[in-house]
Amino acid sequence: MSATTSQNRLRCNQPSVGCLVVLLAHFLVALVSPAAWAASEKETPFSLGQTELEETFGANTPLGRFSYQAGRGLRLGKTGLTVGGFSTVEAEFLEGGERRGGLEELNFLISFDPVPFVHLFTELGVGTLAELERGRKGVHSNPSLEVERLYLDLGTNDALRLRFGKFLTPIGRWNLARIEPLLWTTSEPLIVEEVFDDSTTGAMLHGAVFPQGGALSYSLYGAYLPPLDAESDEHPARYSAGAHLEWASLKGWTIGASYFASQLENKEWNHLGGADLLWHPHRRVELSGEILFGEGSREDGRLWGLYAQTVVEVMRTLYLVGRYERFDPPGGGRAINLFDLGFAWVPVPYLRFKADYLITDHRHELAEPGVRMSFSLLF
Amino acid sequence: MGTRLLRIALVFALLAPSHLAGQESRVAVIVHPERRAELSPEEVAQIYLRRKRFWDDGAAIVPLNLPSQAPLRVHFSQRVLNQTEPRLADYWNRLYFDGILPPATLASTEAVRRYVASDPNAIGYVPVSEVDGTVRVVLQLE
């Protein structure tokens, strides 16, 4: 059964989260059919068990070899399932006197690749497991299951793939890799945190072509469903649409452009534009930056902001990090200038310890100066 | 006479390793004999970075790697991917965040050659000296 016919048989007249779930369930049922499994079988002399990092442990089972690699998850034999995740312990010592810390992230990454043209992926968070804060007695815990991402990728062509579900909004670079084990600092830039919705629930066309010298990739997306499992304190746009275009050179630099349109409740459309850059001028140096301008989906009013970040490998596994930010918030408030200085120690690719100090030109609720530290793990 | 033999032996001893090293440094990128594609070094790089994931006929490409400390892999990564190991590790971490894993690793060049010979969708690399009729060379790297 092809994915296209599956879609045609199921029609959702009223967009809803339930419809999305039914759609995904429908695909799953189709994929576990004997024909699909037969298509995925290959006559090879041995199965592919190990990946980039060495296997940490493994066991042969009737379903094939269950193989776990640190930082790359547990592959469950021939089922096409991989289960992994990440976790972060954070601590903050702010100049205003606030002290807090705890186990801030425990998220699971689950992917299911039953046949080559299907990639089902979800990221599930379990909320705050343990938090200590100055002035509050005891350890506070607020565990809850949160669907950070849930999408289905379909396609047999690098140039055109279709994604349904809840996915990270492809604006710039940072928002697509926004978790602690992938970042160089403990805090994220204001233009990533305060301007647009982190995720989009809807559909996306995406792909890449490969002219000489690099890869040109694109994404065209739109939100047409109510946000799936949105944060209670956020007010995502009812409708949104956007595009991202990126050129990744094989010589070590990447440049991108973003456009994002959003409609808040009963209002006109807001328009946001941006550009991003990643460059490795030397094998020990990484430069990156983003700029955004226009109107975001969090608040009406024109804004603009940018960040520029430098990472230098000063010795093996130890990196110095510096970032400058400027943010002109919507509504004509005073612009904020920030400097974030710190270091990151990456003893192995799946462990990262960071500490940095945030300096601002004036006190502002969006960016409190102070020291922040984190220890994060990909598992 | 003895000194002369010793000199000859020394000359052979010095030449032999460099000759072998030259053989090892020539890398053949191999596919199944049914696969007719020709690939440039840049296309091979995009495949090994998991950006290019499908053959032209829509079949999923199965790229194969050697263990991370294997000299041939180090040479291949430098020659084709042009990236340092820490930067590559960062790259794979980002892709792992989207559920995409790096190329599968096999223990030896013999295992790579046997796998490629048995799977029309696989691609691997071995020393030129190990290529036989069971696979087809699509690219040769010095």
Coordinates of C-alpha atoms in Angstrom, one line a residue:
Chain A
M1 CA 0.0 0.0 0.0
S2 CA 1.5 3.3 -1.0
A3 CA 1.6 6.3 1.3
T4 CA -0.3 8.3 -1.3
T5 CA -3.3 6.0 -1.5
S6 CA -3.4 5.9 2.3
Q7 CA -3.7 9.6 2.4
N8 CA -6.5 9.7 -0.2
R9 CA -8.6 7.2 1.7
L10 CA -8.5 9.3 4.8
R11 CA -10.0 12.7 4.6
C12 CA -10.1 15.1 7.5
N13 CA -12.7 17.8 6.9
Q14 CA -12.1 19.5 10.2
P15 CA -8.5 19.9 11.1
S16 CA -7.9 18.7 14.7
V17 CA -5.3 17.0 16.8
G18 CA -7.5 13.9 16.7
C19 CA -7.4 13.9 13.0
L20 CA -3.6 14.1 13.0
V21 CA -3.4 11.1 15.4
V22 CA -5.8 9.1 13.3
L23 CA -3.8 9.9 10.2
L24 CA -0.5 8.8 11.9
A25 CA -2.2 5.6 13.2
H26 CA -3.5 4.9 9.7
F27 CA 0.0 5.0 8.3
L28 CA 1.3 2.8 11.0
V29 CA -1.3 0.1 10.4
A30 CA -0.4 0.3 6.7
L31 CA 3.3 0.0 7.3
V32 CA 3.2 -3.1 9.6
S33 CA 1.4 -5.0 6.9
P34 CA 3.3 -8.1 5.6
A35 CA 3.9 -6.6 2.2
A36 CA 5.7 -3.6 3.8
W37 CA 7.8 -5.8 6.0
A38 CA 8.7 -8.0 3.0
A39 CA 9.8 -5.0 1.1
S40 CA 12.2 -4.0 3.9
E41 CA 13.9 -7.4 4.0
K42 CA 17.2 -7.7 2.3
E43 CA 19.3 -10.7 1.5
T44 CA 22.6 -9.6 3.1
P45 CA 25.4 -11.6 4.7
F46 CA 24.9 -9.8 8.0
S47 CA 22.8 -7.1 9.5
L48 CA 24.0 -3.6 10.1
G49 CA 24.2 -3.2 13.8
Q50 CA 26.8 -0.6 14.7
T51 CA 26.9 3.0 13.8
E52 CA 29.4 5.9 14.2
L53 CA 30.2 5.4 17.8
E54 CA 31.2 2.0 19.0
E55 CA 28.5 -0.3 20.4
T56 CA 28.3 0.2 24.1
F57 CA 26.4 -3.0 24.6
G58 CA 24.2 -5.3 22.5
A59 CA 22.3 -8.6 22.5
N60 CA 21.0 -10.9 19.8
T61 CA 17.3 -11.5 19.9
P62 CA 14.7 -13.1 17.7
L63 CA 14.0 -9.5 16.3
G64 CA 17.6 -9.1 15.4
R65 CA 20.5 -7.5 17.3
F66 CA 19.5 -4.9 20.0
S67 CA 22.4 -2.5 19.9
Y68 CA 23.0 0.5 22.1
Q69 CA 25.5 3.1 21.4
A70 CA 26.2 6.0 23.8
G71 CA 24.8 9.1 22.3
R72 CA 23.1 7.3 19.4
G73 CA 20.3 5.4 21.1
L74 CA 19.1 1.8 21.3
R75 CA 18.4 0.2 17.9
L76 CA 15.8 -2.6 18.3
G77 CA 16.9 -5.2 15.8
K78 CA 15.1 -5.2 12.5
T79 CA 12.0 -3.5 13.8
G80 CA 13.2 -0.1 12.5
L81 CA 12.8 1.4 16.0
T82 CA 15.4 3.5 17.6
V83 CA 15.0 4.9 21.1
G84 CA 17.3 7.5 22.6
G85 CA 17.2 10.9 24.2
F86 CA 18.9 13.5 26.2
S87 CA 19.0 15.0 29.7
T88 CA 20.2 18.2 31.3
V89 CA 21.0 19.3 34.8
E90 CA 21.1 23.1 35.1
A91 CA 22.0 25.7 37.8
E92 CA 21.6 29.4 37.8
F93 CA 23.1 32.1 40.1
L94 CA 21.6 35.4 39.0
E95 CA 22.8 38.8 40.1
G96 CA 19.3 39.6 41.4
G97 CA 19.9 36.9 44.1
E98 CA 17.9 34.1 42.5
R99 CA 19.4 30.7 42.8
R100 CA 17.8 27.7 41.2
G101 CA 18.7 24.4 39.6
G102 CA 17.7 20.9 38.9
L103 CA 17.0 18.2 36.4
E104 CA 15.4 20.4 33.7
E105 CA 15.2 18.1 30.8
L106 CA 14.6 14.4 30.3
N107 CA 13.4 13.9 26.7
F108 CA 13.1 10.8 24.6
L109 CA 13.8 10.6 20.9
I110 CA 12.0 7.8 19.2
S111 CA 12.2 7.1 15.5
F112 CA 10.5 4.4 13.4
D113 CA 11.9 3.6 9.9
P114 CA 10.0 0.5 8.9
V115 CA 10.6 1.1 5.1
P116 CA 13.0 3.5 3.4
F117 CA 10.3 6.0 2.4
V118 CA 8.9 6.5 5.8
H119 CA 10.4 8.2 8.9
L120 CA 8.2 8.5 11.9
F121 CA 9.7 10.6 14.7
T122 CA 8.7 11.9 18.1
E123 CA 10.3 13.7 20.9
L124 CA 8.6 13.2 24.3
G125 CA 9.5 15.3 27.3
V126 CA 8.7 14.4 30.9
G127 CA 8.6 17.9 32.3
T128 CA 10.5 19.1 35.4
L129 CA 11.6 16.1 37.5
A130 CA 13.4 17.9 40.3
E131 CA 14.0 21.6 40.9
L132 CA 15.6 23.5 43.8
E133 CA 15.1 27.2 44.3
R134 CA 16.3 29.6 46.8
G135 CA 13.5 30.7 49.1
R136 CA 11.4 27.5 48.5
K137 CA 11.6 24.6 50.8
G138 CA 12.4 21.1 49.4
V139 CA 12.7 19.7 46.0
H140 CA 9.9 20.6 43.6
S141 CA 8.8 18.2 40.9
N142 CA 6.2 18.6 38.1
P143 CA 6.4 15.6 35.8
S144 CA 4.1 15.5 32.8
L145 CA 4.3 13.9 29.4
E146 CA 4.8 16.6 26.7
V147 CA 4.8 15.9 23.0
E148 CA 7.6 18.2 21.9
R149 CA 7.6 16.9 18.3
L150 CA 5.6 14.2 16.4
Y151 CA 5.8 13.9 12.7
L152 CA 5.8 11.6 9.7
D153 CA 8.2 12.1 6.8
L154 CA 7.3 10.6 3.5
G155 CA 9.3 10.5 0.3
T156 CA 11.6 8.6 -2.0
N157 CA 13.4 11.6 -3.4
D158 CA 15.9 13.9 -1.8
A159 CA 14.4 16.9 -3.6
L160 CA 10.9 16.4 -2.3
R161 CA 9.7 15.0 0.9
L162 CA 6.4 15.6 2.8
R163 CA 6.1 16.1 6.6
F164 CA 3.0 16.0 8.7
G165 CA 2.7 16.7 12.3
K166 CA 4.3 18.8 14.9
F167 CA 7.9 19.9 14.0
L168 CA 10.3 22.6 15.0
T169 CA 9.7 25.9 13.1
P170 CA 12.5 26.2 10.6
I171 CA 13.5 29.8 11.2
G172 CA 17.3 30.2 11.3
R173 CA 19.7 27.6 12.6
W174 CA 19.4 27.8 16.4
N175 CA 15.7 26.8 16.7
L176 CA 16.3 23.5 14.8
A177 CA 19.0 22.4 17.3
R178 CA 17.7 24.1 20.5
I179 CA 18.6 21.5 23.1
E180 CA 21.5 21.8 25.6
P181 CA 23.6 18.9 24.3
L182 CA 23.9 20.6 20.9
L183 CA 24.5 24.2 22.0
W184 CA 27.6 26.1 23.2
T185 CA 25.9 28.3 25.8
T186 CA 23.3 27.7 28.5
S187 CA 21.0 30.5 27.4
E188 CA 19.5 31.0 24.0
P189 CA 19.3 34.2 22.1
L190 CA 16.3 36.4 22.6
I191 CA 15.5 36.4 18.9
V192 CA 15.0 32.7 19.2
E193 CA 13.2 32.6 22.5
E194 CA 10.9 35.6 22.3
V195 CA 9.8 36.2 18.7
F196 CA 8.2 33.1 17.1
D197 CA 6.6 29.8 18.1
D198 CA 9.2 27.1 18.6
S199 CA 7.1 24.5 16.8
T200 CA 4.5 24.3 14.1
T201 CA 1.6 21.8 13.8
G202 CA 0.8 21.3 10.2
A203 CA 2.5 20.2 7.0
M204 CA 5.9 20.8 5.4
L205 CA 7.4 20.2 2.0
H206 CA 11.2 20.0 2.2
G207 CA 14.1 18.6 0.3
A208 CA 17.6 19.3 -1.1
V209 CA 19.4 19.4 -4.4
F210 CA 23.1 19.1 -4.9
P211 CA 24.7 21.6 -7.3
Q212 CA 28.5 21.6 -7.4
G213 CA 30.0 22.6 -4.1
G214 CA 27.3 22.0 -1.7
A215 CA 23.7 21.3 -0.9
L216 CA 20.7 23.7 -1.4
S217 CA 17.9 22.8 0.9
Y218 CA 14.4 24.3 1.4
S219 CA 11.3 24.0 3.5
L220 CA 7.9 25.3 2.8
Y221 CA 5.4 24.9 5.7
G222 CA 2.1 25.9 7.1
A223 CA 0.2 25.4 10.3
Y224 CA -3.4 24.5 9.7
L225 CA -4.1 22.4 12.8
P226 CA -4.5 23.6 16.4
P227 CA -1.1 23.5 18.1
L228 CA -0.4 20.0 19.4
D229 CA 0.4 20.0 23.1
A230 CA 1.2 23.7 23.3
E231 CA 2.7 25.1 26.5
S232 CA 0.0 26.5 28.8
D233 CA 1.8 29.9 29.1
E234 CA 2.2 30.3 25.4
H235 CA -0.3 31.6 22.9
P236 CA 0.8 30.2 19.5
A237 CA -0.4 31.7 16.3
R238 CA -3.7 30.3 15.0
Y239 CA -2.3 30.1 11.5
S240 CA 1.2 30.5 10.2
A241 CA 3.2 29.7 7.1
G242 CA 6.8 30.1 6.1
A243 CA 9.8 29.2 4.1
H244 CA 13.5 28.5 4.7
L245 CA 16.2 28.3 2.1
E246 CA 19.8 27.2 3.0
W247 CA 23.0 26.7 1.1
A248 CA 25.5 24.4 2.9
S249 CA 28.9 24.5 1.2
L250 CA 31.2 21.5 1.4
K251 CA 34.0 24.0 2.3
G252 CA 32.5 24.6 5.7
W253 CA 30.1 27.5 5.6
T254 CA 26.3 27.6 5.5
I255 CA 24.0 30.5 4.8
G256 CA 20.2 30.6 5.1
A257 CA 17.2 32.9 4.7
S258 CA 13.8 32.6 6.4
Y259 CA 10.4 34.1 6.0
F260 CA 7.5 33.5 8.5
A261 CA 4.0 34.8 8.4
S262 CA 1.6 34.4 11.3
Q263 CA -1.9 35.3 12.2
L264 CA -2.8 35.9 15.8
E265 CA -6.4 35.6 16.9
N266 CA -8.7 37.8 14.7
K267 CA -5.9 40.0 13.5
E268 CA -4.0 40.7 10.4
W269 CA -1.0 38.7 9.3
N270 CA 2.4 39.5 10.7
H271 CA 5.5 39.1 8.6
L272 CA 9.0 38.2 9.7
G273 CA 12.2 37.9 7.7
G274 CA 15.7 36.7 8.7
A275 CA 19.1 35.4 7.6
D276 CA 21.6 33.1 9.3
L277 CA 25.2 32.1 8.8
L278 CA 27.6 29.4 10.0
W279 CA 31.3 29.6 9.0
H280 CA 34.4 27.7 9.9
P281 CA 37.3 30.0 8.9
H282 CA 39.7 27.6 10.6
R283 CA 39.3 24.1 11.9
R284 CA 39.3 25.3 15.5
V285 CA 37.0 28.3 15.0
E286 CA 33.3 28.5 14.4
L287 CA 31.4 31.7 13.7
S288 CA 27.6 31.9 13.6
G289 CA 24.9 34.5 13.6
E290 CA 21.3 35.3 12.9
I291 CA 19.3 38.4 12.2
L292 CA 15.5 38.7 12.4
F293 CA 13.3 41.7 11.5
G294 CA 9.6 42.4 11.1
E295 CA 6.7 41.2 13.3
G296 CA 6.8 37.9 15.2
S297 CA 4.0 35.6 16.4
R298 CA 4.3 36.3 20.1
E299 CA 3.4 39.9 20.2
D300 CA 2.3 42.6 17.8
G301 CA 4.7 45.3 16.8
R302 CA 7.9 45.7 14.8
L303 CA 11.1 44.2 16.2
W304 CA 14.5 43.4 15.1
G305 CA 17.4 41.6 16.7
L306 CA 20.6 39.7 16.0
Y307 CA 23.3 37.6 17.6
A308 CA 26.8 36.8 16.6
Q309 CA 28.7 33.9 18.3
T310 CA 32.3 32.8 18.2
V311 CA 33.5 29.4 19.4
V312 CA 37.2 28.6 19.6
E313 CA 38.7 25.2 20.4
V314 CA 41.5 26.3 22.8
M315 CA 42.7 22.8 23.5
R316 CA 41.3 19.4 22.7
T317 CA 37.7 19.1 24.1
L318 CA 37.7 22.6 25.6
Y319 CA 36.0 25.5 23.9
L320 CA 35.7 29.2 24.6
V321 CA 32.5 30.8 23.6
G322 CA 31.5 34.4 23.2
R323 CA 28.2 35.8 21.9
Y324 CA 26.8 39.3 21.4
E325 CA 23.1 40.0 21.1
R326 CA 20.9 43.0 20.4
F327 CA 17.2 42.9 20.6
D328 CA 14.7 45.7 19.9
P329 CA 11.5 44.3 21.3
P330 CA 8.1 45.0 19.8
G331 CA 6.1 47.9 21.2
G332 CA 8.9 50.4 21.3
G333 CA 10.6 49.2 24.5
R334 CA 14.3 49.9 25.2
A335 CA 16.7 47.8 23.2
I336 CA 18.8 45.2 25.1
N337 CA 22.4 44.5 24.5
L338 CA 23.9 41.3 25.9
F339 CA 27.2 39.6 26.1
D340 CA 27.4 35.9 26.9
L341 CA 30.9 34.6 27.7
G342 CA 31.8 31.1 28.8
F343 CA 33.3 27.8 28.0
A344 CA 32.2 24.3 27.1
W345 CA 34.0 21.1 27.8
V346 CA 33.1 18.2 25.5
P347 CA 35.1 15.2 26.8
V348 CA 33.2 12.9 24.4
P349 CA 30.6 13.8 21.8
Y350 CA 27.6 12.9 23.9
L351 CA 28.6 14.7 27.1
R352 CA 28.8 18.5 27.4
F353 CA 29.5 20.7 30.4
K354 CA 29.0 24.4 30.0
A355 CA 29.3 27.5 32.2
D356 CA 28.8 31.1 31.1
Y357 CA 28.2 34.6 32.4
L358 CA 25.6 36.8 30.9
I359 CA 26.1 40.6 30.9
T360 CA 23.5 43.1 29.9
D361 CA 23.5 46.8 29.4
H362 CA 20.5 47.2 31.7
R363 CA 18.3 45.0 33.9
H364 CA 15.4 43.5 31.9
E365 CA 13.0 40.6 32.7
L366 CA 13.9 38.9 29.4
A367 CA 17.6 38.6 30.2
E368 CA 18.8 38.5 33.8
P369 CA 22.5 38.8 34.2
G370 CA 24.3 36.1 36.1
V371 CA 26.2 32.7 35.9
R372 CA 24.5 29.7 34.4
M373 CA 25.9 26.2 34.2
S374 CA 24.6 22.9 32.7
F375 CA 25.7 19.4 32.3
S376 CA 24.0 17.6 29.5
L377 CA 24.0 14.1 28.1
L378 CA 22.8 12.5 24.8
F379 CA 21.8 8.9 25.4
Chain B
M1 CA 79.5 -9.4 -0.9
G2 CA 77.8 -9.5 2.4
T3 CA 77.7 -5.7 2.5
R4 CA 76.2 -5.5 -0.9
L5 CA 73.4 -8.0 0.0
L6 CA 72.8 -6.0 3.1
R7 CA 72.4 -2.8 1.0
I8 CA 70.0 -4.5 -1.4
A9 CA 68.0 -5.8 1.5
L10 CA 67.9 -2.3 3.0
V11 CA 66.7 -0.8 -0.3
F12 CA 63.9 -3.3 -0.5
A13 CA 63.0 -2.8 3.1
L14 CA 62.7 1.0 2.5
L15 CA 60.8 0.6 -0.7
A16 CA 58.3 -2.0 0.4
P17 CA 56.5 -0.1 3.0
S18 CA 56.1 3.0 0.8
H19 CA 54.8 0.8 -1.9
L20 CA 52.2 -0.7 0.4
A21 CA 51.3 2.7 1.8
G22 CA 50.7 3.9 -1.7
Q23 CA 48.3 1.0 -2.3
E24 CA 46.5 1.7 0.9
S25 CA 46.0 5.4 0.2
R26 CA 44.2 4.7 -3.0
V27 CA 40.6 4.3 -2.1
A28 CA 37.9 2.8 -4.3
V29 CA 34.3 3.8 -3.7
I30 CA 32.3 0.7 -4.6
V31 CA 28.7 -0.2 -5.3
H32 CA 26.8 -3.3 -6.4
P33 CA 27.4 -4.3 -10.0
E34 CA 23.8 -3.6 -10.9
R35 CA 24.1 0.0 -9.8
R36 CA 25.1 2.0 -12.9
A37 CA 25.5 5.4 -11.4
E38 CA 28.7 7.4 -11.6
L39 CA 29.5 9.5 -8.6
S40 CA 31.7 12.6 -8.1
P41 CA 33.6 13.1 -4.9
E42 CA 31.1 15.8 -3.9
E43 CA 28.2 13.4 -4.4
V44 CA 30.0 10.8 -2.3
A45 CA 30.4 13.4 0.4
Q46 CA 26.7 14.3 0.4
I47 CA 25.9 10.5 0.7
Y48 CA 28.2 10.0 3.6
L49 CA 26.8 13.2 5.3
R50 CA 23.3 11.6 4.9
R51 CA 22.1 14.6 3.0
K52 CA 21.7 12.6 -0.2
R53 CA 19.7 9.6 0.9
F54 CA 18.1 8.1 -2.2
W55 CA 19.4 6.7 -5.5
D56 CA 17.9 8.1 -8.6
D57 CA 15.5 5.1 -8.8
G58 CA 14.1 6.0 -5.3
A59 CA 15.9 3.2 -3.4
A60 CA 17.4 4.3 -0.1
I61 CA 21.2 4.5 -0.1
V62 CA 23.0 2.4 2.5
P63 CA 26.4 4.0 3.1
L64 CA 28.9 1.9 5.0
N65 CA 31.8 3.1 7.1
L66 CA 34.8 1.5 8.7
P67 CA 35.5 1.8 12.5
S68 CA 36.4 5.3 13.5
Q69 CA 40.1 4.6 14.2
A70 CA 40.7 2.8 10.9
P71 CA 43.4 4.6 8.9
L72 CA 41.5 4.1 5.7
R73 CA 38.4 5.8 7.2
V74 CA 40.5 8.7 8.5
H75 CA 42.0 9.2 5.1
F76 CA 38.5 8.9 3.5
S77 CA 37.0 11.4 5.9
Q78 CA 39.8 13.9 5.3
R79 CA 39.8 13.5 1.6
V80 CA 36.0 13.4 0.9
L81 CA 34.3 15.0 3.9
N82 CA 37.0 17.6 4.6
Q83 CA 36.0 17.8 8.2
T84 CA 37.6 17.3 11.6
E85 CA 36.3 14.6 13.9
P86 CA 34.9 17.0 16.5
R87 CA 33.0 18.9 13.9
L88 CA 31.7 15.7 12.4
A89 CA 30.5 14.6 15.8
D90 CA 28.6 17.8 16.2
Y91 CA 27.1 17.3 12.9
W92 CA 25.9 13.8 13.8
N93 CA 24.5 15.0 17.1
R94 CA 22.3 17.5 15.2
L95 CA 21.1 14.8 12.9
Y96 CA 20.5 12.4 15.8
F97 CA 18.2 15.1 17.3
D98 CA 16.0 14.4 14.2
G99 CA 16.3 10.7 14.4
I100 CA 18.9 10.3 11.6
L101 CA 21.9 8.1 12.3
P102 CA 25.3 8.2 10.7
P103 CA 26.4 5.5 8.2
A104 CA 26.5 2.0 9.6
T105 CA 30.0 0.8 10.6
L106 CA 31.4 -2.6 9.6
A107 CA 34.4 -4.1 11.1
S108 CA 36.7 -4.6 8.1
T109 CA 37.1 -3.7 4.4
E110 CA 36.4 -7.4 3.6
A111 CA 33.0 -7.0 5.4
V112 CA 32.3 -3.8 3.5
R113 CA 33.1 -5.5 0.1
R114 CA 30.9 -8.5 0.9
Y115 CA 28.0 -6.4 2.0
V116 CA 28.1 -4.1 -1.0
A117 CA 28.3 -7.2 -3.3
S118 CA 25.1 -8.5 -1.7
D119 CA 23.0 -5.3 -1.5
P120 CA 22.2 -3.2 -4.6
N121 CA 21.5 -0.2 -2.4
A122 CA 24.8 -0.2 -0.5
I123 CA 27.9 1.9 -1.1
G124 CA 31.3 1.5 0.6
Y125 CA 35.0 2.2 0.3
V126 CA 37.9 -0.2 0.3
P127 CA 41.5 -0.2 -0.8
V128 CA 41.9 -0.4 -4.6
S129 CA 43.9 -3.6 -4.1
E130 CA 40.8 -5.3 -2.6
V131 CA 38.4 -4.7 -5.4
D132 CA 37.2 -7.7 -7.3
G133 CA 34.5 -8.6 -9.8
T134 CA 31.7 -8.8 -7.2
V135 CA 31.5 -5.0 -6.9
R136 CA 31.8 -2.0 -9.2
V137 CA 34.1 1.0 -8.7
V138 CA 32.3 4.3 -9.1
L139 CA 35.1 6.6 -7.9
Q140 CA 38.8 6.2 -7.2
L141 CA 40.5 8.6 -4.7
E142 CA 44.2 9.1 -4.3

